PDB file of C-alpha atoms in Angstrom:
ATOM      1  CA  SER A   1      10.488  59.297 -30.784  1.00  0.00           C
ATOM      2  CA  SER A   2       9.803  56.779 -28.012  1.00  0.00           C
ATOM      3  CA  ALA A   3       6.941  55.651 -25.856  1.00  0.00           C
ATOM      4  CA  GLY A   4       6.401  53.390 -22.814  1.00  0.00           C
ATOM      5  CA  GLY A   5       3.583  52.461 -20.509  1.00  0.00           C
ATOM      6  CA  LEU A   6       2.429  50.300 -17.698  1.00  0.00           C
ATOM      7  CA  LEU A   7      -1.078  48.827 -17.241  1.00  0.00           C
ATOM      8  CA  LEU A   8      -2.175  47.614 -13.782  1.00  0.00           C
ATOM      9  CA  SER A   9      -5.365  45.561 -13.508  1.00  0.00           C
ATOM     10  CA  TRP A  10      -6.945  44.289 -10.272  1.00  0.00           C
ATOM     11  CA  GLU A  11     -10.106  42.240 -10.000  1.00  0.00           C
ATOM     12  CA  ALA A  12     -11.955  44.324  -7.446  1.00  0.00           C
ATOM     13  CA  VAL A  13     -15.066  42.129  -7.196  1.00  0.00           C
ATOM     14  CA  ASP A  14     -14.634  38.339  -7.764  1.00  0.00           C
ATOM     15  CA  PHE A  15     -18.006  37.057  -6.452  1.00  0.00           C
ATOM     16  CA  GLY A  16     -16.163  34.395  -4.447  1.00  0.00           C
ATOM     17  CA  ARG A  17     -14.171  33.086  -7.434  1.00  0.00           C
ATOM     18  CA  ARG A  18     -10.766  33.387  -5.788  1.00  0.00           C
ATOM     19  CA  GLY A  19     -11.920  31.760  -2.558  1.00  0.00           C
ATOM     20  CA  ALA A  20     -13.376  28.865  -4.484  1.00  0.00           C
ATOM     21  CA  ALA A  21     -10.093  28.440  -6.356  1.00  0.00           C
ATOM     22  CA  VAL A  22      -8.177  28.419  -3.076  1.00  0.00           C
ATOM     23  CA  ASP A  23     -10.592  25.856  -1.643  1.00  0.00           C
ATOM     24  CA  LEU A  24     -10.097  23.696  -4.724  1.00  0.00           C
ATOM     25  CA  ALA A  25      -6.321  23.818  -4.341  1.00  0.00           C
ATOM     26  CA  ARG A  26      -6.624  22.857  -0.676  1.00  0.00           C
ATOM     27  CA  ALA A  27      -8.992  19.989  -1.448  1.00  0.00           C
ATOM     28  CA  GLU A  28      -6.708  18.631  -4.179  1.00  0.00           C
ATOM     29  CA  SER A  29      -3.726  18.966  -1.826  1.00  0.00           C
ATOM     30  CA  GLY A  30      -5.650  17.065   0.904  1.00  0.00           C
ATOM     31  CA  PHE A  31      -6.585  14.340  -1.603  1.00  0.00           C
ATOM     32  CA  ALA A  32      -2.950  14.002  -2.668  1.00  0.00           C
ATOM     33  CA  ASN A  33      -1.779  13.745   0.973  1.00  0.00           C
ATOM     34  CA  ALA A  34      -4.438  11.092   1.626  1.00  0.00           C
ATOM     35  CA  GLN A  35      -3.263   9.099  -1.375  1.00  0.00           C
ATOM     36  CA  ARG A  36       0.291   9.353  -0.093  1.00  0.00           C
ATOM     37  CA  SER A  37      -0.884   7.942   3.246  1.00  0.00           C
ATOM     38  CA  VAL A  38      -2.474   5.045   1.434  1.00  0.00           C
ATOM     39  CA  THR A  39       0.784   4.351  -0.457  1.00  0.00           C
ATOM     40  CA  GLU A  40       2.772   4.509   2.761  1.00  0.00           C
ATOM     41  CA  LEU A  41       0.386   2.059   4.428  1.00  0.00           C
ATOM     42  CA  GLU A  42       0.526  -0.332   1.510  1.00  0.00           C
ATOM     43  CA  LEU A  43       4.311  -0.242   1.494  1.00  0.00           C
ATOM     44  CA  ALA A  44       4.560  -0.731   5.234  1.00  0.00           C
ATOM     45  CA  SER A  45       1.994  -3.571   5.234  1.00  0.00           C
ATOM     46  CA  ALA A  46       3.807  -5.317   2.353  1.00  0.00           C
ATOM     47  CA  ALA A  47       7.125  -5.032   4.200  1.00  0.00           C
ATOM     48  CA  ALA A  48       5.604  -6.384   7.397  1.00  0.00           C
ATOM     49  CA  ASP A  49       3.846  -9.203   5.635  1.00  0.00           C
ATOM     50  CA  THR A  50       7.061 -10.142   3.761  1.00  0.00           C
ATOM     51  CA  TYR A  51       8.992 -10.043   7.062  1.00  0.00           C
ATOM     52  CA  LEU A  52       6.585 -12.493   8.648  1.00  0.00           C
ATOM     53  CA  GLY A  53       6.886 -14.634   5.539  1.00  0.00           C
ATOM     54  CA  VAL A  54      10.665 -14.738   5.934  1.00  0.00           C
ATOM     55  CA  LEU A  55      10.262 -15.878   9.552  1.00  0.00           C
ATOM     56  CA  ALA A  56       7.847 -18.595   8.475  1.00  0.00           C
ATOM     57  CA  THR A  57      10.097 -19.896   5.713  1.00  0.00           C
ATOM     58  CA  GLU A  58      13.113 -19.833   8.127  1.00  0.00           C
ATOM     59  CA  ALA A  59      11.096 -21.918  10.605  1.00  0.00           C
ATOM     60  CA  ALA A  60      10.066 -24.323   7.840  1.00  0.00           C
ATOM     61  CA  LEU A  61      13.705 -24.577   6.783  1.00  0.00           C
ATOM     62  CA  GLY A  62      14.736 -25.470  10.330  1.00  0.00           C
ATOM     63  CA  ALA A  63      12.046 -28.116  10.503  1.00  0.00           C
ATOM     64  CA  ALA A  64      13.100 -29.618   7.162  1.00  0.00           C
ATOM     65  CA  ARG A  65      16.750 -29.620   8.212  1.00  0.00           C
ATOM     66  CA  ALA A  66      15.891 -31.410  11.493  1.00  0.00           C
ATOM     67  CA  ASN A  67      13.779 -33.936   9.532  1.00  0.00           C
ATOM     68  CA  VAL A  68      16.693 -34.733   7.249  1.00  0.00           C
ATOM     69  CA  GLU A  69      18.964 -35.314  10.229  1.00  0.00           C
ATOM     70  CA  ARG A  70      16.451 -37.637  11.880  1.00  0.00           C
ATOM     71  CA  LEU A  71      15.916 -39.623   8.650  1.00  0.00           C
ATOM     72  CA  ASP A  72      19.663 -39.836   8.015  1.00  0.00           C
ATOM     73  CA  THR A  73      20.200 -41.250  11.499  1.00  0.00           C
ATOM     74  CA  PHE A  74      17.356 -43.687  11.007  1.00  0.00           C
ATOM     75  CA  ALA A  75      18.567 -44.696   7.549  1.00  0.00           C
ATOM     76  CA  ARG A  76      21.986 -45.557   8.981  1.00  0.00           C
ATOM     77  CA  SER A  77      20.457 -47.711  11.625  1.00  0.00           C
ATOM     78  CA  VAL A  78      18.260 -49.501   9.078  1.00  0.00           C
ATOM     79  CA  ARG A  79      21.319 -50.019   6.868  1.00  0.00           C
ATOM     80  CA  ALA A  80      23.167 -51.631   9.753  1.00  0.00           C
ATOM     81  CA  LEU A  81      20.239 -53.937  10.530  1.00  0.00           C
ATOM     82  CA  VAL A  82      19.953 -54.946   6.862  1.00  0.00           C
ATOM     83  CA  GLN A  83      23.665 -55.646   6.628  1.00  0.00           C
ATOM     84  CA  SER A  84      23.325 -57.802   9.773  1.00  0.00           C
ATOM     85  CA  GLN A  85      20.474 -59.608   8.036  1.00  0.00           C
ATOM     86  CA  LEU A  86      18.097 -58.652  10.799  1.00  0.00           C
ATOM     87  CA  ARG A  87      15.805 -56.696   8.408  1.00  0.00           C
ATOM     88  CA  ALA A  88      14.758 -57.129   4.816  1.00  0.00           C
ATOM     89  CA  GLY A  89      16.518 -55.157   2.098  1.00  0.00           C
ATOM     90  CA  ALA A  90      13.213 -53.509   1.100  1.00  0.00           C
ATOM     91  CA  GLU A  91      13.226 -51.623   4.385  1.00  0.00           C
ATOM     92  CA  GLN A  92      16.608 -50.110   3.558  1.00  0.00           C
ATOM     93  CA  SER A  93      15.260 -49.006   0.203  1.00  0.00           C
ATOM     94  CA  ARG A  94      12.280 -47.418   1.822  1.00  0.00           C
ATOM     95  CA  ALA A  95      14.395 -45.609   4.357  1.00  0.00           C
ATOM     96  CA  GLU A  96      16.749 -44.321   1.610  1.00  0.00           C
ATOM     97  CA  ALA A  97      13.704 -43.150  -0.385  1.00  0.00           C
ATOM     98  CA  GLU A  98      12.328 -41.332   2.617  1.00  0.00           C
ATOM     99  CA  LEU A  99      15.715 -39.652   3.212  1.00  0.00           C
ATOM    100  CA  ALA A 100      15.977 -38.562  -0.460  1.00  0.00           C
ATOM    101  CA  ALA A 101      12.431 -37.118  -0.341  1.00  0.00           C
ATOM    102  CA  ALA A 102      13.291 -35.253   2.876  1.00  0.00           C
ATOM    103  CA  ARG A 103      16.407 -33.811   1.198  1.00  0.00           C
ATOM    104  CA  ASN A 104      14.286 -32.615  -1.705  1.00  0.00           C
ATOM    105  CA  ARG A 105      11.918 -30.897   0.759  1.00  0.00           C
ATOM    106  CA  LEU A 106      14.962 -29.327   2.461  1.00  0.00           C
ATOM    107  CA  THR A 107      16.118 -27.959  -0.889  1.00  0.00           C
ATOM    108  CA  GLU A 108      12.679 -26.527  -1.552  1.00  0.00           C
ATOM    109  CA  ALA A 109      12.527 -24.993   1.879  1.00  0.00           C
ATOM    110  CA  ALA A 110      15.937 -23.411   1.387  1.00  0.00           C
ATOM    111  CA  ARG A 111      14.811 -22.014  -1.961  1.00  0.00           C
ATOM    112  CA  ASN A 112      11.652 -20.560  -0.433  1.00  0.00           C
ATOM    113  CA  ALA A 113      13.625 -18.982   2.402  1.00  0.00           C
ATOM    114  CA  GLU A 114      16.039 -17.340  -0.052  1.00  0.00           C
ATOM    115  CA  LEU A 115      13.212 -16.066  -2.236  1.00  0.00           C
ATOM    116  CA  ALA A 116      11.453 -14.653   0.819  1.00  0.00           C
ATOM    117  CA  ARG A 117      14.645 -12.831   1.831  1.00  0.00           C
ATOM    118  CA  ILE A 118      14.988 -11.387  -1.638  1.00  0.00           C
ATOM    119  CA  ALA A 119      11.347 -10.204  -1.536  1.00  0.00           C
ATOM    120  CA  LEU A 120      11.936  -8.612   1.845  1.00  0.00           C
ATOM    121  CA  ALA A 121      14.985  -6.732   0.615  1.00  0.00           C
ATOM    122  CA  GLU A 122      12.937  -5.453  -2.297  1.00  0.00           C
ATOM    123  CA  ALA A 123      10.049  -4.436  -0.050  1.00  0.00           C
ATOM    124  CA  LEU A 124      12.507  -2.437   2.123  1.00  0.00           C
ATOM    125  CA  GLY A 125      13.999  -0.739  -0.881  1.00  0.00           C
ATOM    126  CA  MET A 126      17.363  -2.521  -0.516  1.00  0.00           C
ATOM    127  CA  PRO A 127      17.448  -5.114  -3.347  1.00  0.00           C
ATOM    128  CA  GLY A 128      20.265  -7.566  -3.021  1.00  0.00           C
ATOM    129  CA  ALA A 129      21.070  -6.742   0.602  1.00  0.00           C
ATOM    130  CA  ARG A 130      21.716  -9.537   3.076  1.00  0.00           C
ATOM    131  CA  LEU A 131      19.437  -8.881   6.041  1.00  0.00           C
ATOM    132  CA  VAL A 132      19.797 -10.154   9.587  1.00  0.00           C
ATOM    133  CA  LEU A 133      16.412 -10.690  11.177  1.00  0.00           C
ATOM    134  CA  ALA A 134      15.572 -10.206  14.835  1.00  0.00           C
ATOM    135  CA  PRO A 135      12.286 -12.155  15.373  1.00  0.00           C
ATOM    136  CA  GLY A 136      12.082 -11.388  19.052  1.00  0.00           C
ATOM    137  CA  ALA A 137       8.799 -12.656  20.513  1.00  0.00           C
ATOM    138  CA  LEU A 138       7.324 -13.541  17.114  1.00  0.00           C
ATOM    139  CA  LEU A 139       8.481 -17.172  17.419  1.00  0.00           C
ATOM    140  CA  GLN A 140       6.706 -17.625  20.739  1.00  0.00           C
ATOM    141  CA  VAL A 141       3.066 -18.616  21.235  1.00  0.00           C
ATOM    142  CA  PRO A 142       1.085 -15.362  21.305  1.00  0.00           C
ATOM    143  CA  MET A 143      -1.264 -14.418  24.047  1.00  0.00           C
ATOM    144  CA  ARG A 144      -4.738 -13.710  22.946  1.00  0.00           C
ATOM    145  CA  PRO A 145      -5.949 -10.205  23.874  1.00  0.00           C
ATOM    146  CA  ALA A 146      -8.906  -9.907  26.218  1.00  0.00           C
ATOM    147  CA  GLU A 147     -10.865  -7.520  24.035  1.00  0.00           C
ATOM    148  CA  PRO A 148     -10.308  -6.799  20.341  1.00  0.00           C
ATOM    149  CA  ARG A 149      -9.605  -3.174  19.417  1.00  0.00           C
ATOM    150  CA  SER A 150     -12.386  -1.189  17.869  1.00  0.00           C
ATOM    151  CA  PHE A 151     -12.223  -0.381  14.167  1.00  0.00           C
ATOM    152  CA  GLU A 152     -13.463   2.810  12.555  1.00  0.00           C
ATOM    153  CA  PRO A 153     -13.623   2.357   8.721  1.00  0.00           C
ATOM    154  CA  ALA A 154     -13.924   6.123   8.145  1.00  0.00           C
ATOM    155  CA  ALA A 155     -10.518   6.704   9.811  1.00  0.00           C
ATOM    156  CA  HIS A 156      -8.724   4.269   7.487  1.00  0.00           C
ATOM    157  CA  PRO A 157      -6.354   5.947   4.943  1.00  0.00           C
ATOM    158  CA  ARG A 158      -8.268   4.388   2.021  1.00  0.00           C
ATOM    159  CA  ALA A 159     -11.523   5.854   3.280  1.00  0.00           C
ATOM    160  CA  ALA A 160      -9.870   9.205   3.929  1.00  0.00           C
ATOM    161  CA  ALA A 161      -8.531   9.253   0.328  1.00  0.00           C
ATOM    162  CA  ALA A 162     -12.019   8.454  -1.055  1.00  0.00           C
ATOM    163  CA  ASP A 163     -13.512  11.214   1.091  1.00  0.00           C
ATOM    164  CA  GLY A 164     -10.799  13.598  -0.129  1.00  0.00           C
ATOM    165  CA  GLN A 165     -11.740  12.797  -3.741  1.00  0.00           C
ATOM    166  CA  ILE A 166     -15.338  13.796  -2.926  1.00  0.00           C
ATOM    167  CA  ASP A 167     -14.153  17.139  -1.472  1.00  0.00           C
ATOM    168  CA  ALA A 168     -12.083  17.800  -4.569  1.00  0.00           C
ATOM    169  CA  VAL A 169     -15.055  17.171  -6.894  1.00  0.00           C
ATOM    170  CA  ARG A 170     -17.265  19.437  -4.798  1.00  0.00           C
ATOM    171  CA  ALA A 171     -14.614  22.158  -4.836  1.00  0.00           C
ATOM    172  CA  ARG A 172     -14.334  21.993  -8.624  1.00  0.00           C
ATOM    173  CA  ASP A 173     -18.131  22.301  -8.856  1.00  0.00           C
ATOM    174  CA  ARG A 174     -18.057  25.444  -6.703  1.00  0.00           C
ATOM    175  CA  VAL A 175     -15.405  26.958  -8.991  1.00  0.00           C
ATOM    176  CA  LEU A 176     -17.586  26.182 -12.042  1.00  0.00           C
ATOM    177  CA  ASP A 177     -20.603  27.672 -10.250  1.00  0.00           C
ATOM    178  CA  ARG A 178     -18.778  31.042 -10.209  1.00  0.00           C
ATOM    179  CA  SER A 179     -17.114  30.875 -13.580  1.00  0.00           C
ATOM    180  CA  TYR A 180     -19.881  32.701 -15.486  1.00  0.00           C
ATOM    181  CA  PHE A 181     -20.190  35.567 -13.044  1.00  0.00           C
ATOM    182  CA  PRO A 182     -19.098  38.974 -14.405  1.00  0.00           C
ATOM    183  CA  ARG A 183     -15.556  40.153 -13.862  1.00  0.00           C
ATOM    184  CA  VAL A 184     -15.190  43.646 -12.429  1.00  0.00           C
ATOM    185  CA  GLU A 185     -11.636  44.920 -12.821  1.00  0.00           C
ATOM    186  CA  LEU A 186     -10.109  48.199 -11.740  1.00  0.00           C
ATOM    187  CA  GLN A 187      -7.448  49.344 -14.269  1.00  0.00           C
ATOM    188  CA  THR A 188      -4.753  51.985 -14.066  1.00  0.00           C
ATOM    189  CA  ALA A 189      -2.529  53.042 -16.902  1.00  0.00           C
ATOM    190  CA  LEU A 190       0.689  55.037 -16.674  1.00  0.00           C
ATOM    191  CA  SER A 191       2.418  56.100 -19.894  1.00  0.00           C
ATOM    192  CA  GLY A 192       5.188  58.381 -21.131  1.00  0.00           C
ATOM    193  CA  ARG A 193       6.191  59.802 -24.544  1.00  0.00           C
ATOM    194  CA  GLY A 194       9.465  61.230 -25.787  1.00  0.00           C
ATOM    195  CA  VAL A 195      10.045  63.117 -29.086  1.00  0.00           C
ATOM    196  CA  SER A 196      13.124  64.557 -30.714  1.00  0.00           C
ATOM    197  CA  GLN A 197      11.482  67.677 -32.233  1.00  0.00           C
ATOM    198  CA  ASP A 198       9.238  70.354 -30.888  1.00  0.00           C
ATOM    199  CA  ILE A 199       5.999  71.398 -32.612  1.00  0.00           C
ATOM    200  CA  ASP A 200       7.752  74.186 -34.532  1.00  0.00           C
ATOM    201  CA  GLY A 201      10.405  71.721 -35.856  1.00  0.00           C
ATOM    202  CA  ARG A 202      13.235  72.577 -33.507  1.00  0.00           C
ATOM    203  CA  SER A 203      15.277  69.699 -32.144  1.00  0.00           C
ATOM    204  CA  THR A 204      14.788  68.964 -28.519  1.00  0.00           C
ATOM    205  CA  GLY A 205      17.059  65.876 -28.040  1.00  0.00           C
ATOM    206  CA  ASN A 206      17.308  62.269 -29.149  1.00  0.00           C
ATOM    207  CA  GLY A 207      13.727  61.413 -28.119  1.00  0.00           C
ATOM    208  CA  LEU A 208      14.698  58.671 -25.701  1.00  0.00           C
ATOM    209  CA  GLY A 209      13.537  60.492 -22.609  1.00  0.00           C
ATOM    210  CA  LEU A 210       9.878  60.052 -21.658  1.00  0.00           C
ATOM    211  CA  ASP A 211       9.340  63.708 -20.880  1.00  0.00           C
ATOM    212  CA  VAL A 212       5.600  63.798 -21.527  1.00  0.00           C
ATOM    213  CA  SER A 213       3.588  61.632 -19.040  1.00  0.00           C
ATOM    214  CA  ASN A 214      -0.028  60.582 -18.907  1.00  0.00           C
ATOM    215  CA  TRP A 215      -2.278  58.440 -16.746  1.00  0.00           C
ATOM    216  CA  ALA A 216      -5.714  56.870 -16.832  1.00  0.00           C
ATOM    217  CA  VAL A 217      -8.032  55.123 -14.430  1.00  0.00           C
ATOM    218  CA  GLY A 218     -10.975  52.982 -15.438  1.00  0.00           C
ATOM    219  CA  VAL A 219     -13.249  50.100 -14.604  1.00  0.00           C
ATOM    220  CA  SER A 220     -13.918  47.199 -16.979  1.00  0.00           C
ATOM    221  CA  VAL A 221     -16.835  44.731 -16.601  1.00  0.00           C
ATOM    222  CA  THR A 222     -16.604  41.507 -18.554  1.00  0.00           C
ATOM    223  CA  PHE A 223     -19.611  39.193 -18.707  1.00  0.00           C
ATOM    224  CA  PRO A 224     -18.787  35.784 -20.226  1.00  0.00           C
ATOM    225  CA  SER A 225     -22.260  35.157 -21.647  1.00  0.00           C
ATOM    226  CA  LEU A 226     -21.132  32.311 -23.924  1.00  0.00           C
ATOM    227  CA  GLU A 227     -19.594  30.476 -20.990  1.00  0.00           C
ATOM    228  CA  ILE A 228     -22.966  29.684 -19.449  1.00  0.00           C
ATOM    229  CA  VAL A 229     -23.721  26.797 -21.778  1.00  0.00           C
ATOM    230  CA  ARG A 230     -20.308  25.259 -21.492  1.00  0.00           C
ATOM    231  CA  THR A 231     -20.321  25.727 -17.704  1.00  0.00           C
ATOM    232  CA  HIS A 232     -23.659  23.945 -17.415  1.00  0.00           C
ATOM    233  CA  ALA A 233     -22.279  21.006 -19.365  1.00  0.00           C
ATOM    234  CA  ARG A 234     -19.147  20.865 -17.244  1.00  0.00           C
ATOM    235  CA  ARG A 235     -21.278  20.962 -14.075  1.00  0.00           C
ATOM    236  CA  ARG A 236     -23.247  17.980 -15.314  1.00  0.00           C
ATOM    237  CA  VAL A 237     -19.930  16.169 -15.736  1.00  0.00           C
ATOM    238  CA  GLU A 238     -18.855  17.104 -12.233  1.00  0.00           C
ATOM    239  CA  ALA A 239     -22.200  15.916 -10.858  1.00  0.00           C
ATOM    240  CA  GLY A 240     -21.559  12.499 -12.454  1.00  0.00           C
ATOM    241  CA  ARG A 241     -18.074  12.463 -10.935  1.00  0.00           C
ATOM    242  CA  LEU A 242     -19.534  13.333  -7.570  1.00  0.00           C
ATOM    243  CA  GLU A 243     -21.863  10.376  -7.728  1.00  0.00           C
ATOM    244  CA  GLU A 244     -19.006   8.166  -8.786  1.00  0.00           C
ATOM    245  CA  ALA A 245     -16.776   9.429  -5.936  1.00  0.00           C
ATOM    246  CA  THR A 246     -19.572   8.998  -3.387  1.00  0.00           C
ATOM    247  CA  ALA A 247     -20.241   5.443  -4.568  1.00  0.00           C
ATOM    248  CA  HIS A 248     -16.486   4.723  -4.435  1.00  0.00           C
ATOM    249  CA  TYR A 249     -16.393   5.971  -0.825  1.00  0.00           C
ATOM    250  CA  ASP A 250     -19.335   3.800   0.161  1.00  0.00           C
ATOM    251  CA  ARG A 251     -17.834   0.799  -1.520  1.00  0.00           C
ATOM    252  CA  THR A 252     -14.477   1.452   0.130  1.00  0.00           C
ATOM    253  CA  VAL A 253     -16.053   1.626   3.588  1.00  0.00           C
ATOM    254  CA  GLN A 254     -18.013  -1.578   2.958  1.00  0.00           C
ATOM    255  CA  ALA A 255     -14.869  -3.322   1.689  1.00  0.00           C
ATOM    256  CA  LEU A 256     -12.931  -2.202   4.780  1.00  0.00           C
ATOM    257  CA  GLN A 257     -15.691  -3.525   7.048  1.00  0.00           C
ATOM    258  CA  THR A 258     -15.641  -6.853   5.199  1.00  0.00           C
ATOM    259  CA  GLN A 259     -11.852  -7.103   5.403  1.00  0.00           C
ATOM    260  CA  GLU A 260     -11.923  -6.286   9.097  1.00  0.00           C
ATOM    261  CA  ALA A 261     -14.510  -9.010   9.730  1.00  0.00           C
ATOM    262  CA  ARG A 262     -12.447 -11.527   7.760  1.00  0.00           C
ATOM    263  CA  ALA A 263      -9.285 -10.464   9.609  1.00  0.00           C
ATOM    264  CA  ARG A 264     -11.035 -11.052  12.931  1.00  0.00           C
ATOM    265  CA  ALA A 265     -12.089 -14.567  11.791  1.00  0.00           C
ATOM    266  CA  VAL A 266      -8.602 -15.414  10.527  1.00  0.00           C
ATOM    267  CA  THR A 267      -7.013 -14.060  13.711  1.00  0.00           C
ATOM    268  CA  ALA A 268      -9.330 -16.029  16.003  1.00  0.00           C
ATOM    269  CA  ALA A 269      -8.510 -19.228  14.124  1.00  0.00           C
ATOM    270  CA  ALA A 270      -4.804 -18.339  14.215  1.00  0.00           C
ATOM    271  CA  TYR A 271      -4.879 -18.024  18.024  1.00  0.00           C
ATOM    272  CA  GLU A 272      -6.632 -21.359  18.326  1.00  0.00           C
ATOM    273  CA  ILE A 273      -4.075 -23.077  16.080  1.00  0.00           C
ATOM    274  CA  ALA A 274      -1.181 -21.410  17.866  1.00  0.00           C
ATOM    275  CA  ALA A 275      -2.489 -22.659  21.193  1.00  0.00           C
ATOM    276  CA  ASN A 276      -3.041 -26.149  19.859  1.00  0.00           C
ATOM    277  CA  THR A 277       0.247 -26.540  17.976  1.00  0.00           C
ATOM    278  CA  PRO A 278       2.532 -27.158  21.008  1.00  0.00           C
ATOM    279  CA  GLN A 279       0.296 -30.104  22.026  1.00  0.00           C
ATOM    280  CA  GLN A 280       0.382 -31.359  18.448  1.00  0.00           C
ATOM    281  CA  LEU A 281       4.179 -31.111  18.402  1.00  0.00           C
ATOM    282  CA  GLN A 282       4.541 -32.876  21.716  1.00  0.00           C
ATOM    283  CA  GLY A 283       2.285 -35.713  20.497  1.00  0.00           C
ATOM    284  CA  ALA A 284       4.244 -36.036  17.252  1.00  0.00           C
ATOM    285  CA  ARG A 285       7.527 -36.237  19.160  1.00  0.00           C
ATOM    286  CA  GLU A 286       6.185 -38.935  21.449  1.00  0.00           C
ATOM    287  CA  GLY A 287       4.777 -40.847  18.491  1.00  0.00           C
ATOM    288  CA  ASP A 288       8.098 -40.661  16.657  1.00  0.00           C
ATOM    289  CA  ALA A 289      10.000 -41.918  19.740  1.00  0.00           C
ATOM    290  CA  GLN A 290       7.509 -44.789  20.250  1.00  0.00           C
ATOM    291  CA  ALA A 291       7.703 -45.749  16.582  1.00  0.00           C
ATOM    292  CA  ARG A 292      11.484 -45.865  16.693  1.00  0.00           C
ATOM    293  CA  ALA A 293      11.379 -47.965  19.871  1.00  0.00           C
ATOM    294  CA  ARG A 294       8.866 -50.358  18.325  1.00  0.00           C
ATOM    295  CA  TYR A 295      10.988 -50.697  15.180  1.00  0.00           C
ATOM    296  CA  GLU A 296      14.184 -51.356  17.115  1.00  0.00           C
ATOM    297  CA  ALA A 297      12.291 -53.995  19.091  1.00  0.00           C
ATOM    298  CA  GLY A 298      11.134 -55.601  15.841  1.00  0.00           C
ATOM    299  CA  LEU A 299       7.460 -54.925  16.543  1.00  0.00           C
ATOM    300  CA  THR A 300       6.752 -52.787  13.458  1.00  0.00           C
ATOM    301  CA  THR A 301       8.064 -51.974   9.987  1.00  0.00           C
ATOM    302  CA  VAL A 302       9.797 -48.999   8.538  1.00  0.00           C
ATOM    303  CA  LEU A 303       6.512 -47.616   7.227  1.00  0.00           C
ATOM    304  CA  GLU A 304       5.271 -46.737  10.717  1.00  0.00           C
ATOM    305  CA  VAL A 305       8.492 -44.914  11.483  1.00  0.00           C
ATOM    306  CA  ALA A 306       8.417 -43.024   8.223  1.00  0.00           C
ATOM    307  CA  GLU A 307       4.826 -41.936   8.831  1.00  0.00           C
ATOM    308  CA  ALA A 308       5.682 -40.798  12.392  1.00  0.00           C
ATOM    309  CA  GLN A 309       8.611 -38.756  11.093  1.00  0.00           C
ATOM    310  CA  ARG A 310       6.498 -37.109   8.378  1.00  0.00           C
ATOM    311  CA  LEU A 311       3.928 -36.200  11.042  1.00  0.00           C
ATOM    312  CA  LEU A 312       6.693 -34.738  13.212  1.00  0.00           C
ATOM    313  CA  ALA A 313       8.096 -32.766  10.344  1.00  0.00           C
TER     314      ALA A 313
END
């Protein structure tokens, strides 16, 4: 003989359980997307910061190289004056020492520039690549904006991620709130039976055909009474997680406001320094030229020239 059947079960009344589960999935998906935005922001910020660092080290390398060239020219002139017995030999030693120190600083600047380029390649996901930078207007003195842009901490990706965590915790709590409701399921059964002998013993076939069919329709109600205690405990856990997520959101917003205030202070000082640096550079160049002229005229020692060149560098 043979038998086969099919049981179909459908939850006719869910008391909002399915909708709560869908809301939980959407909340967790939104939280994951917000975390992805935070990661993208951190990667982009790190790459931009590293890029500016490369430009800074390249500028420092150029300054160090120019300083070595100036000190090398000055050392040759001092060497000629000492050989002509117009200057003391100690001045040649001091000029050579200043030149050696400048070469060491040039080596350090070249090392820093190379390390910065390696860090930039890593930040861009291209380790070991040789990058060609296009600084554009970044090497020029920036113009200070008339009015700073407004900042909304709640719109920041970190705040959005923290808010998404709160939504996910609340959605889990709503699911738990409906987990101990009864389950009402509509069930339908279809079955078939096949036999190889009739009731009087005569053979009717091999019994593989399901020639006798049957069906049934019913309703089952399941009440998870023992789930109430466990659900209450889990809801207390979710309540603690909700407090933690809310505190994390408040702390994130406060941290963003503090970072924004610090950024404004740093930016304001940077604009002031950027506006003052050209005057500082011009004064250092004039001081270096005057010190060289005074030294060539025999009115000062090599120490004044060395100090002027360090200031210019």
